Coordinates of C-alpha atoms (C1' of nucleotides) in Angstrom, one line a residue:
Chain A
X1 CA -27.3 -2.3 -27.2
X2 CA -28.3 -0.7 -23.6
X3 CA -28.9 2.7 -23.7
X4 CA -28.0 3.1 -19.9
X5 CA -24.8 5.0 -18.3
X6 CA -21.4 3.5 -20.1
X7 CA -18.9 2.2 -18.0
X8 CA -15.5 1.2 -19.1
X9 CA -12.5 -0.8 -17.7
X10 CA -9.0 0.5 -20.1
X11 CA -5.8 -1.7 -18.7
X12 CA -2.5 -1.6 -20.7
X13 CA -1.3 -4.8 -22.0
X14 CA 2.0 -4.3 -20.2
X15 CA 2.0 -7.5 -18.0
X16 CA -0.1 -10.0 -16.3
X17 CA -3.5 -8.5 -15.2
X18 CA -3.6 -7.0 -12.1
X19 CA -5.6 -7.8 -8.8
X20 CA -5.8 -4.3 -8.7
X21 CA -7.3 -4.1 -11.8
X22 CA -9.3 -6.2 -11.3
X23 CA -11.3 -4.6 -8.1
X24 CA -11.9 -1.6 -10.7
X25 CA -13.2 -3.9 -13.6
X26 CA -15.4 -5.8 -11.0
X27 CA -16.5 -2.0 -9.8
X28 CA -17.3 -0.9 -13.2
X29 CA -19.3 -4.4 -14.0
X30 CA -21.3 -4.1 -10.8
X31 CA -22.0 -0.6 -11.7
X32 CA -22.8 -1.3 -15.5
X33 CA -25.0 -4.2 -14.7
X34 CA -26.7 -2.9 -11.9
X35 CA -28.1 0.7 -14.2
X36 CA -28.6 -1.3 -17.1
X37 CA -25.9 -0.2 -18.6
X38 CA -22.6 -0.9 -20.4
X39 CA -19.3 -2.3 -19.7
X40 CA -16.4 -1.6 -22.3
X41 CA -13.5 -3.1 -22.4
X42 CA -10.7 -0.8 -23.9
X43 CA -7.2 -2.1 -24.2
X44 CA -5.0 0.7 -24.3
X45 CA -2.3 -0.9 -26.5
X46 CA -0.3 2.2 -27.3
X47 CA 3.1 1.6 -25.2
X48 CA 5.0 0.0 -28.3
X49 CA 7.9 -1.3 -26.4
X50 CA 6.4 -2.8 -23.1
X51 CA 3.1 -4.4 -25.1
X52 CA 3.0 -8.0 -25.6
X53 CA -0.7 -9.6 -27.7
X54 CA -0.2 -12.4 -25.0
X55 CA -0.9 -9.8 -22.5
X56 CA -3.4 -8.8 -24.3
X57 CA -5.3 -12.4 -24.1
X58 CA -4.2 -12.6 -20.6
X59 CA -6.7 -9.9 -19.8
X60 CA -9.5 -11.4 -21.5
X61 CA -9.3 -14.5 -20.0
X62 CA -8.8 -13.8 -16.8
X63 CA -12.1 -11.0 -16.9
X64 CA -13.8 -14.2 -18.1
X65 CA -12.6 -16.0 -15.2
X66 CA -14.2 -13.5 -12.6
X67 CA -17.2 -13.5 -14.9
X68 CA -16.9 -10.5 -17.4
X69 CA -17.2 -11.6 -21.0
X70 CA -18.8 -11.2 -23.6
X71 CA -21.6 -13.8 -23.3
X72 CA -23.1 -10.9 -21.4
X73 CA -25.1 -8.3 -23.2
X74 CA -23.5 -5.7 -20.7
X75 CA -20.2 -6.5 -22.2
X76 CA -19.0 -4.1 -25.0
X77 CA -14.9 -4.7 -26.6
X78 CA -12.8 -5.6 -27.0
X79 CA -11.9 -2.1 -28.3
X80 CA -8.5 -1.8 -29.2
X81 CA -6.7 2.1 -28.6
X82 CA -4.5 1.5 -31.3
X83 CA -6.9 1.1 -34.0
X84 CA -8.1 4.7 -32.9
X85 CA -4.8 6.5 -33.5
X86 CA -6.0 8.9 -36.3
X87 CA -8.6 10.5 -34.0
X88 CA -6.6 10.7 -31.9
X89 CA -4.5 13.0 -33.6
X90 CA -7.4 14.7 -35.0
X91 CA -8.2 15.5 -32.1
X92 CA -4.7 17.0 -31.3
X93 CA -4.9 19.0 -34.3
X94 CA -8.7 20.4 -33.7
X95 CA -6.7 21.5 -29.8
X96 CA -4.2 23.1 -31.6
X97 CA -6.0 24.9 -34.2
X98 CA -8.5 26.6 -31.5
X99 CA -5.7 28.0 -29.8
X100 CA -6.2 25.1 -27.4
X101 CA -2.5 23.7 -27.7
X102 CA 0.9 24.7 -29.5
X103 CA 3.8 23.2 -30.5
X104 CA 7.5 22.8 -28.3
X105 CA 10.8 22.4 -30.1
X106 CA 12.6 22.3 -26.5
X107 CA 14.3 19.1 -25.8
X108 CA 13.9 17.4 -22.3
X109 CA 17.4 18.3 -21.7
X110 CA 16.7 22.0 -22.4
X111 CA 13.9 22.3 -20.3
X112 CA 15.7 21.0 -17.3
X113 CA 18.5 23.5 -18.3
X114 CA 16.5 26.2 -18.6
X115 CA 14.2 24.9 -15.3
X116 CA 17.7 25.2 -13.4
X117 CA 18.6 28.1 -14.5
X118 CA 15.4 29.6 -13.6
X119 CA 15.2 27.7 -10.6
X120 CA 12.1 26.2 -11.0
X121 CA 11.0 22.9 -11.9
X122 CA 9.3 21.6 -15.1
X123 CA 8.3 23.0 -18.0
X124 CA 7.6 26.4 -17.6
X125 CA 5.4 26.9 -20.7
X126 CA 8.4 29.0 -22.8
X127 CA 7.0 27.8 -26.3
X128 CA 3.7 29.2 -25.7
X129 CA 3.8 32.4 -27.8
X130 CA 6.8 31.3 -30.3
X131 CA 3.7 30.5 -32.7
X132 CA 5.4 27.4 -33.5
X133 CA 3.7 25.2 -36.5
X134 CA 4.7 21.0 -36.1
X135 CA 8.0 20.0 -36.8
X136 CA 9.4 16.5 -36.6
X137 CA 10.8 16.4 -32.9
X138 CA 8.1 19.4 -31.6
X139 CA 6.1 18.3 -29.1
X140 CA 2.2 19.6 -28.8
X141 CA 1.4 20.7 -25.3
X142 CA -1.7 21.9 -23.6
X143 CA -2.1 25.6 -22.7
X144 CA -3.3 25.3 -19.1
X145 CA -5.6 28.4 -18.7
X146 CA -5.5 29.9 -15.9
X147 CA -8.0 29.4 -12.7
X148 CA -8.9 26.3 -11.3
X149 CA -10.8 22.8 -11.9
X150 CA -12.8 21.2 -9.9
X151 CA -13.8 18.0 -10.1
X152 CA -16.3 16.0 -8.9
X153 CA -15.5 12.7 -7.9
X154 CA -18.4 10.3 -6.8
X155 CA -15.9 8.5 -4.2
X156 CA -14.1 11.7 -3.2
X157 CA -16.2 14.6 -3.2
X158 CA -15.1 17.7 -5.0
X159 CA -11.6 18.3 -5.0
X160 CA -10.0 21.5 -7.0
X161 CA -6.8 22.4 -8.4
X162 CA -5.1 25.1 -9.0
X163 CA -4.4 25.8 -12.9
X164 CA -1.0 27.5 -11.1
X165 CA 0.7 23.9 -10.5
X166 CA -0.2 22.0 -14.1
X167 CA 2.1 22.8 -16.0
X168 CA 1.5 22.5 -19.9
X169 CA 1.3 18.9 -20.8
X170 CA 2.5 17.0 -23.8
X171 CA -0.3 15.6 -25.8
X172 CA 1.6 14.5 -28.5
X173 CA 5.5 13.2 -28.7
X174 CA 7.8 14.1 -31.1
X175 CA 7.7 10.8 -32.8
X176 CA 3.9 12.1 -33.6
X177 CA 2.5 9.7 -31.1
X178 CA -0.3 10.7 -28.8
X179 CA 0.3 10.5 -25.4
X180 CA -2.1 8.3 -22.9
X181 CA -3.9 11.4 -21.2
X182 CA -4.9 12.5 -24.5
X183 CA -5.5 9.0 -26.0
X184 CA -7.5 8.1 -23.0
X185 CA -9.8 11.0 -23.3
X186 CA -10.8 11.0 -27.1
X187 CA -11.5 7.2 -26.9
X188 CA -13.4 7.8 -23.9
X189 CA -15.8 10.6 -25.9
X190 CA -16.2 8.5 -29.0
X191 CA -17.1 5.8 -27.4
X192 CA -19.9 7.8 -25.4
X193 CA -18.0 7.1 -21.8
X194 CA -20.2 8.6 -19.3
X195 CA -18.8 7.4 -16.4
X196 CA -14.8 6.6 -15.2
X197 CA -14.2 4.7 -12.3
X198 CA -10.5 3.9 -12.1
X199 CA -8.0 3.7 -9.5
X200 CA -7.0 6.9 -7.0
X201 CA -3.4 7.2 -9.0
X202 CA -5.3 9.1 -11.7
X203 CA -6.5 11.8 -9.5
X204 CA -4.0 13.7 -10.4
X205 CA -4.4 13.2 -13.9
X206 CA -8.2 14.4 -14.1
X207 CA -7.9 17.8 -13.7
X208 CA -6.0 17.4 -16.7
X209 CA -8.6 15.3 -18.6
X210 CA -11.1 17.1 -17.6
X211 CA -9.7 20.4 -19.2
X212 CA -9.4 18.3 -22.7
X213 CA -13.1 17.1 -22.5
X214 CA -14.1 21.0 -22.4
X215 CA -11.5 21.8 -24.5
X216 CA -12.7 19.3 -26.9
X217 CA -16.5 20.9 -26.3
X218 CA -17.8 18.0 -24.5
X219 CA -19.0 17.7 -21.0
X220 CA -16.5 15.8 -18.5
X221 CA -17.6 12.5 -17.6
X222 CA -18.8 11.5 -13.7
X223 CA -15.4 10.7 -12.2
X224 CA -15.0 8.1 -9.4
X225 CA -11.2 7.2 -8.0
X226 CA -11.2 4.0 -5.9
X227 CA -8.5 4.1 -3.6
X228 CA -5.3 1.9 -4.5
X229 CA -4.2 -1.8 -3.1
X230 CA -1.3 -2.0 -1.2
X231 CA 1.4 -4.4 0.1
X232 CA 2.5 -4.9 4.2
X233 CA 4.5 -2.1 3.6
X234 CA 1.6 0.2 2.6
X235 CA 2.7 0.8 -1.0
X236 CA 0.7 0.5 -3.8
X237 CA 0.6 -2.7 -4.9
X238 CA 3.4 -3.0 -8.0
X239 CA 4.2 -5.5 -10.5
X240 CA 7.3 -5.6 -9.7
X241 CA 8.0 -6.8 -6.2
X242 CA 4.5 -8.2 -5.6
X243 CA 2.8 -11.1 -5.8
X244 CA -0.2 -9.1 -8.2
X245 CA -0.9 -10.9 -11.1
X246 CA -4.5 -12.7 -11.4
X247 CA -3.6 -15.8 -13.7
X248 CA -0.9 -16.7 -10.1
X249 CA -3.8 -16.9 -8.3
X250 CA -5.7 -19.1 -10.7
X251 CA -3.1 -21.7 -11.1
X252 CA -2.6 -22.1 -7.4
X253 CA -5.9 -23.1 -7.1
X254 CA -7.9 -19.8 -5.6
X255 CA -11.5 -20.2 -7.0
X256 CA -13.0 -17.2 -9.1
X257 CA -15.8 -16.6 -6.7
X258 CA -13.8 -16.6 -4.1
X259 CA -11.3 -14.0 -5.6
X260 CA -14.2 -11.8 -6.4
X261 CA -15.9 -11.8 -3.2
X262 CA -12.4 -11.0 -1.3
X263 CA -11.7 -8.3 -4.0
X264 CA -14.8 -6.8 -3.3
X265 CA -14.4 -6.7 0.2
X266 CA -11.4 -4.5 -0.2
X267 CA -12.3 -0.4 0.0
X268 CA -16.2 -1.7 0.3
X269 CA -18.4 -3.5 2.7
X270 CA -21.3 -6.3 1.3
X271 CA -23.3 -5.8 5.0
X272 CA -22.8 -7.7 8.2
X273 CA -22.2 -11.0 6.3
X274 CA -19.4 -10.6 4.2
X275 CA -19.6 -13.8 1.9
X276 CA -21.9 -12.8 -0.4
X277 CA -22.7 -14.3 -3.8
X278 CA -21.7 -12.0 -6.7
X279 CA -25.2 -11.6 -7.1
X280 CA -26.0 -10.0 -4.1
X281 CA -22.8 -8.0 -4.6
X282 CA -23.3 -6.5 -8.2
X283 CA -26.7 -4.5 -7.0
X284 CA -25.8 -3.6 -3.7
X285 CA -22.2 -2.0 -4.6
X286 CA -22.5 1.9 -4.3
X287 CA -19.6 4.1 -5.2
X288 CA -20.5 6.6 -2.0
X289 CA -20.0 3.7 0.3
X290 CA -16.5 3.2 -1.1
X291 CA -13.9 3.7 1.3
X292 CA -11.4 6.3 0.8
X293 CA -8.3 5.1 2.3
X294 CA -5.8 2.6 0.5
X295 CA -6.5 -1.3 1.1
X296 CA -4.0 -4.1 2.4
X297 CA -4.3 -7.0 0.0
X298 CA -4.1 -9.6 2.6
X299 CA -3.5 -13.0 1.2
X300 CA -4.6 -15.0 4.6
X301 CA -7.6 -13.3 4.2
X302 CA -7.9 -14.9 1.0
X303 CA -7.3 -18.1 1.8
X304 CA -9.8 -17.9 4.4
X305 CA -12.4 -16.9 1.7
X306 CA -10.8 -19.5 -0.7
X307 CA -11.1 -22.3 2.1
X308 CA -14.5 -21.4 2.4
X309 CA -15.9 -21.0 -1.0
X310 CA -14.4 -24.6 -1.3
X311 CA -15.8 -26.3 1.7
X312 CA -19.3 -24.8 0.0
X313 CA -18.8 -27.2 -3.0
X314 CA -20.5 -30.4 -3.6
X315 CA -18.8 -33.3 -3.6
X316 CA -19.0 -33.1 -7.6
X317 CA -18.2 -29.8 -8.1
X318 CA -14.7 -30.0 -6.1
X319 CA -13.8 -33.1 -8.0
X320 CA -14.0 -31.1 -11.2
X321 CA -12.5 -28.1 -9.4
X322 CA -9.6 -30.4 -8.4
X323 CA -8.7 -32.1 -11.9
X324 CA -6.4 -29.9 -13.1
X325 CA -4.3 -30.2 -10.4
X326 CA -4.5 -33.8 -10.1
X327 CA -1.8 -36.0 -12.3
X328 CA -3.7 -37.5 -15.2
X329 CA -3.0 -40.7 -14.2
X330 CA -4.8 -40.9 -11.0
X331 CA -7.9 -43.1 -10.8
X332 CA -10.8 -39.8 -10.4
X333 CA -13.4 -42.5 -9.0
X334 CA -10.7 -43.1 -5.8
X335 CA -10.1 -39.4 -6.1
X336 CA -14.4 -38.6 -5.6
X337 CA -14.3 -41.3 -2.3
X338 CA -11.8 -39.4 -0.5
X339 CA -13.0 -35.8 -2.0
X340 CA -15.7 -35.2 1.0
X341 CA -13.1 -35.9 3.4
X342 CA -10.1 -33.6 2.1
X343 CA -12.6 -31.2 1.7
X344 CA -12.3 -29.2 5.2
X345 CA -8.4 -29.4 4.7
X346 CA -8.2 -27.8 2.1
X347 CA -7.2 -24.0 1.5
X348 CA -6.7 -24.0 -2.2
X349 CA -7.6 -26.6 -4.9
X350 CA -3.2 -27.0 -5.1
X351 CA -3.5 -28.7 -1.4
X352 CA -6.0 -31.2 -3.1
X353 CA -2.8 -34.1 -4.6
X354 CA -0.1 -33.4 -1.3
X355 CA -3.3 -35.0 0.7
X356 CA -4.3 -38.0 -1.0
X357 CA -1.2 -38.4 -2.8
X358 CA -0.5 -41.7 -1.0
X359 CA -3.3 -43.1 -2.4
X360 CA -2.0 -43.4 -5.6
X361 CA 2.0 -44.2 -4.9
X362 CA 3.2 -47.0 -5.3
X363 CA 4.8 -46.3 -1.9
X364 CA 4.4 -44.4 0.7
X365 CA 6.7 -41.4 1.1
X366 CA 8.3 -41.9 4.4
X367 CA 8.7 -38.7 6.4
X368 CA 11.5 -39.1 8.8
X369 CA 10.1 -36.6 11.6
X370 CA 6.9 -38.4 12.1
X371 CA 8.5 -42.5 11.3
X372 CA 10.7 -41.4 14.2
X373 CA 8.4 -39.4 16.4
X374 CA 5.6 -42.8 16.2
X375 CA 7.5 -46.2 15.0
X376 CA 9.8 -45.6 18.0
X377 CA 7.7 -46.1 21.0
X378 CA 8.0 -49.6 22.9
X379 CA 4.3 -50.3 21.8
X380 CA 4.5 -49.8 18.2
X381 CA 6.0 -53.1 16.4
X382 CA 3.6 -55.3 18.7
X383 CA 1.1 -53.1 17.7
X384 CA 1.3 -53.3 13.9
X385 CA 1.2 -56.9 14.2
X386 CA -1.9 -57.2 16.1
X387 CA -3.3 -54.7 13.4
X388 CA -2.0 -56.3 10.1
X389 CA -3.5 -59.7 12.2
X390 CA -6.8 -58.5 13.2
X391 CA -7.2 -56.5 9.6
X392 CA -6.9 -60.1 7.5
X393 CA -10.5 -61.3 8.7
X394 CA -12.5 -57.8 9.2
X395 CA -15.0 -56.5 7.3
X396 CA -12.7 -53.7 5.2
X397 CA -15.4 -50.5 5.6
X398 CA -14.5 -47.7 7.9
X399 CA -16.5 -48.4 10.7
X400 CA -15.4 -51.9 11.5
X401 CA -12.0 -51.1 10.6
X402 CA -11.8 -48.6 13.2
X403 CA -13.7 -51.0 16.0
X404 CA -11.0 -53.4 14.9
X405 CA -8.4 -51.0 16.2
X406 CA -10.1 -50.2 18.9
X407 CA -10.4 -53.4 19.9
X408 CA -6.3 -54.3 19.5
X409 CA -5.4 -50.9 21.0
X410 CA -7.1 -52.3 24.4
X411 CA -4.3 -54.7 25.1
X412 CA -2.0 -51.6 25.1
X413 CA -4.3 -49.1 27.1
X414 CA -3.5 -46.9 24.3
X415 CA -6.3 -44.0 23.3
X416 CA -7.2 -44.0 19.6
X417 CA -5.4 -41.2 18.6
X418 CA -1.8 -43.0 19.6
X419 CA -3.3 -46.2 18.3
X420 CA -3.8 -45.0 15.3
X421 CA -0.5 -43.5 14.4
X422 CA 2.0 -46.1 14.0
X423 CA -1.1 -47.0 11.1
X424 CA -1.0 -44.2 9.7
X425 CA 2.9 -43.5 9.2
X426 CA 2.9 -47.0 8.0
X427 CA 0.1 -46.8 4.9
X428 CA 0.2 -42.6 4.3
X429 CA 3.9 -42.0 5.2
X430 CA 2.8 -39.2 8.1
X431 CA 1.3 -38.4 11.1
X432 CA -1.1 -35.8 9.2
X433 CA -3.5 -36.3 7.0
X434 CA -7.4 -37.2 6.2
X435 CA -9.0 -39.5 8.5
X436 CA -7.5 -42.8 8.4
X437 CA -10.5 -45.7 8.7
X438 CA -11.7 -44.1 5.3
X439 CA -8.5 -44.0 3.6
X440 CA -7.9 -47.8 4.6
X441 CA -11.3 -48.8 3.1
X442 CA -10.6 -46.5 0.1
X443 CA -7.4 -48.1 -0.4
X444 CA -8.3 -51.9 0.0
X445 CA -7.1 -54.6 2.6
X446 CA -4.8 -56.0 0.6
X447 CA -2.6 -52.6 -0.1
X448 CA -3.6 -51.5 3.2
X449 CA -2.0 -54.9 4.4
X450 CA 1.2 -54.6 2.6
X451 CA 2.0 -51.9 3.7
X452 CA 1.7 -52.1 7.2
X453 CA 3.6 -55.4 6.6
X454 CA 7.0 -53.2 4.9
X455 CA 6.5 -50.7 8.3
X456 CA 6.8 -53.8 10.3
X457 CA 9.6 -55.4 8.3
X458 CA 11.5 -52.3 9.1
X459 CA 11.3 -51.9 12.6
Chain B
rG1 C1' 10.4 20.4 -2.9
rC2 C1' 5.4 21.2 -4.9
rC3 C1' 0.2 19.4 -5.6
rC4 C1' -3.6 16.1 -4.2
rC5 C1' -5.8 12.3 -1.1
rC6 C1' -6.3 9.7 3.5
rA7 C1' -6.5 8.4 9.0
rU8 C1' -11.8 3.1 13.7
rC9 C1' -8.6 -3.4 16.7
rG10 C1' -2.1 -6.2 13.6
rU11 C1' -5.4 -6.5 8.8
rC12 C1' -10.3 -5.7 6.0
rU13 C1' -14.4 -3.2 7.6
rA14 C1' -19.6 -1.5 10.4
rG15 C1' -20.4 3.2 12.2
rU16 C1' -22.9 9.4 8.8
rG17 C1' -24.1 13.8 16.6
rG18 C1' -27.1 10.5 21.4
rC19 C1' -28.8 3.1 19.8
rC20 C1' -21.0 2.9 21.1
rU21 C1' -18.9 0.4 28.2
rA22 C1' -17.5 1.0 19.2
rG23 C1' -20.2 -4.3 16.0
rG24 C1' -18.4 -8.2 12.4
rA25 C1' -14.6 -10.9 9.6
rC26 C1' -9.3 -12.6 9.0
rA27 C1' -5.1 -13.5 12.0
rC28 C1' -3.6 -14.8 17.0
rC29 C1' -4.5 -17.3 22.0
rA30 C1' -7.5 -20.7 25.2
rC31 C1' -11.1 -24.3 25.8
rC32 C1' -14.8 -27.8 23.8
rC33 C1' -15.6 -31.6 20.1
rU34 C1' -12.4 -35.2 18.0
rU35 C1' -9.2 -40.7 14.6
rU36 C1' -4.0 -37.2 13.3
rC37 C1' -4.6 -32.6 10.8
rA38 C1' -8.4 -29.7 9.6
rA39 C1' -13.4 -28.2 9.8
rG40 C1' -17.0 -26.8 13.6
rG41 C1' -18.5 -24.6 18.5
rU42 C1' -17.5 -21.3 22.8
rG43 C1' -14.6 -17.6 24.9
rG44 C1' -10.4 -14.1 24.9
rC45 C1' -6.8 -10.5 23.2
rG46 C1' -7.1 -6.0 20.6
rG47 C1' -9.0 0.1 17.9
rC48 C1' -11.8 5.6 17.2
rA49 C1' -3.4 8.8 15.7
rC50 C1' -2.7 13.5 18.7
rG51 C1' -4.2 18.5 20.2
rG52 C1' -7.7 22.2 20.1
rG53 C1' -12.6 23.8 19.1
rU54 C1' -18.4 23.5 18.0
rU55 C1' -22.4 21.1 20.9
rC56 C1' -26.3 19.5 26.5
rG57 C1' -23.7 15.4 23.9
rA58 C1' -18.6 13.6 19.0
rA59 C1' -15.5 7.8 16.3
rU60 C1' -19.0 10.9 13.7
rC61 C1' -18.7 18.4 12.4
rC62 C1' -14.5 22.4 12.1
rC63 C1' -9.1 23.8 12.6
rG64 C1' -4.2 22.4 13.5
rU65 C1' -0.3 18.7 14.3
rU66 C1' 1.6 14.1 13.3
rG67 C1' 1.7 10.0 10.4
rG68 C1' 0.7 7.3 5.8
rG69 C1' -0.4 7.2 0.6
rG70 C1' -0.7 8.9 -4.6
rG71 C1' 1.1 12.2 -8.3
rU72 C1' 4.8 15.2 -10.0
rG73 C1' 7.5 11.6 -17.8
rC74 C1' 7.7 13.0 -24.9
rC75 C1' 4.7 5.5 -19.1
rA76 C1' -0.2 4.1 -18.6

RNA sequence: GCCCCCAUCGUCUAGUGGCCUAGGACACCACCCUUUCAAGGUGGCGGCACGGGUUCGAAUCCCGUUGGGGGUGCCA
């Protein structure tokens, strides 16, 4: 094990991982790997009713899909925050026999009673001096001393609060359950934590935190709060109404590297060139360089990255890339011919079937617009014929194919690209699509043939 | 309401007092290339929120205003 700064990434099982949380666990791996240190993985499974163990896995695999496992030696976890429960409660106890914390029988109900009628709000520490031992239903809570905390935040600067507006938090619920801010901090000091880079909503929880660690006789960790992701509407990015989850993005075909190197790009700059291999990313990320205001998760911006990554294949990597998304029953070796030529069209490895897909029908799928827009000038039934004619004797590759046309498209004083389209509407069904002369040759005369031959029937 | 954070093209960013008539990328527009669509090439549009200071000099420092965000749970 590394002996370096420890890093660690803590999600909550609560839902499908995060793009969000993913930019911090890529953070905390670049920063981990780069000192020679360690990443740990801590899954806060605490929230009984929202967590779900497939959510659990969901995590883990998509971290191994951006290239955190652990097959690395940086890699430390899965930990599990429920096994820890007991010191956590430990630790409550330890709090609340130093004088640090002290029991609440007030119910929420009677707080915001009591709150009104003192017109205030919150919890105005009234159980402080009651000298209260634990009772099923009493709460523990924190006695915030008074002064101020500063804390020092590698992204931020120093940034201080006033003891005045933290009012005395619950570190363990009536149930006897311990409460995340507590939870988070004693796993983070068992486990030897040294540094927390998380997202900016926690800012408000450090000053908290940081009181526990010295409360606990431990010195704070070095803080860092990266600022949050956000929708088109500037709000932070939620699970609810956005598109957030990682696995989406997976299955509609964005690749890994790409994802990473857009995630990174987001609060942080790799230099003038902003493709950069992971490589290159994971030393030369600093925390100070971070930006500090909220990031729009742009998804054309993505798919520019994405269509890039992909166009940066070779031929054999994109056929594997593709196969998942391709129907099993399509022949891969027609698939690889026509893989060099899809490749500039395509913007995720999803496009990849809806562009050759005519290849492998039976028949073409007709679109009305573009039948209608090309099978309906005067030239296009003479045409075809001279084609499906002057296509029987050719050599079938791509080159002579095309001379072919070119050389039947003369009587017509059409240009290739008007030549071509009746052709193409005929054997792929549109007026879009990879460039035809290979497609023909890929396909074969005799299919190539027929097809043109229904087109002309119908006319 | 209260606390905290933030503010460079539409978006992501470079910029840390003079290299800035503010650079790059995505998006958008035009042209070129071209076998349709892409890809590629060239060019264009477009920004330091506002007002005060400090300074010989400010996108860069300070103050205020405005605007945005986060947090205010016996969620994490």
């Amino acid at each position: 094990m590394s002996t370096g700064p420890r890093y660690r990434f803590a999600p909550s099982p609560t839902g499908m991982f995060h793009v969000g949380g993913a930019r911090t666990a890529l953070h905390n791996w670049a920063l981990a790997r780069q000192s020679g240190g360690t990443f740990v993985l801590r899954i806060e499974d605490t929230d009984e009713v929202r967590n779900r163990p497939e959510w659990t896995a969901g995590i883990i695999d998509a971290l191994a899909w951006l290239g955190i496992s652990a097959d690395d030696p940086h890699f430390e976890g899965p930990l599990f925050q429920s096994e820890y429960a007991a010191a956590h409660l430990e630790a409550a106890n330890r709090l609340f026999e130093s004088g640090h914390a002290y029991y609440c029988d007030m119910t929420p109900d009677e707080i915001q009673d009591r709150a009104k009628a003192e017109g205030t709000t919150g919890y105005g520490g009234w159980s402080r001096d009651r000298g209260l031992g634990p009772a099923p239903g009493s709460v523990l809570r924190f006695k915030v001393p008074e002064g101020t905390t500063v804390v020092h935040d590698l992204v931020r600067g120093d940034v201080e609060f006033d003891h005045a507006v933290i009012e005395d938090f619950v570190l363990v619920r009536g149930n006897g359950t311990p409460v995340f801010i507590l939870a988070n901090v004693v796993d983070d000091m068992s486990m030897g934590i040294t540094n927390v880079v998380r997202a900016e909503e926690h800012l408000p929880n450090t000053p908290k935190q940081q009181m526990l660690w010295q409360a606990l006789g431990h010195e704070p960790p070095v803080w860092a709060h990266v600022p949050v992701l956000v929708n088109e509407q500037r709000k932070k990015l939620s699970k609810r109404r956005d598109k957030v989850a990682l696995e989406q993005y997976r299955d509609e075909g964005f690749l890994a590297d790409a994802m990473v190197n857009y995630l990174m790009t987001l609060g942080w700059s790799p230099g003038e060139q902003e493709i950069q291999p992971w490589s290159v990313m994971e030393q030369s990320f600093r925390l100070d360089d971070v930006n500090l205001s909220p990031a729009f998760f742009d998804l054309k911006k993505l798919a520019a990255f994405n269509g890039e990554y992909i166009r940066r294949l070779s031929v054999d990597e994109l056929v594997d890339a593709c196969d998942p998304w391709l129907p099993a029953e399509w022949d891969r070796a027609v698939f690889r011919e026509m893989a060099p030529h899809i490749q500039p069209r395509l913007n995720t490895l999803a496009d990849a079937p809806g562009v050759v897909d005519f290849l492998f029908l039976d028949e073409p799928d007709i679109d009305d617009d573009s039948w209608s827009k090309t099978m309906t000038t005067e030239y296009a039934q003479p045409l075809l014929a001279d084609a499906i004619g002057a296509f029987e004797t050719c050599a079938w590759d791509a080159a002579t194919i095309k001379a072919t046309l070119e050389d039947v498209m003369g009587r017509y004083d059409l240009k290739l690209g008007k030549a071509q389209a009746p052709v193409r509407v005929a054997v792929t069904g549109r007026t879009v699509g990879p460039p035809l002369f290979e497609a023909l040759e890929v396909m074969g005369r005799d299919e190539s043939l027929r097809r043109m031959r229904n087109a002309l029937d119908r006319l």
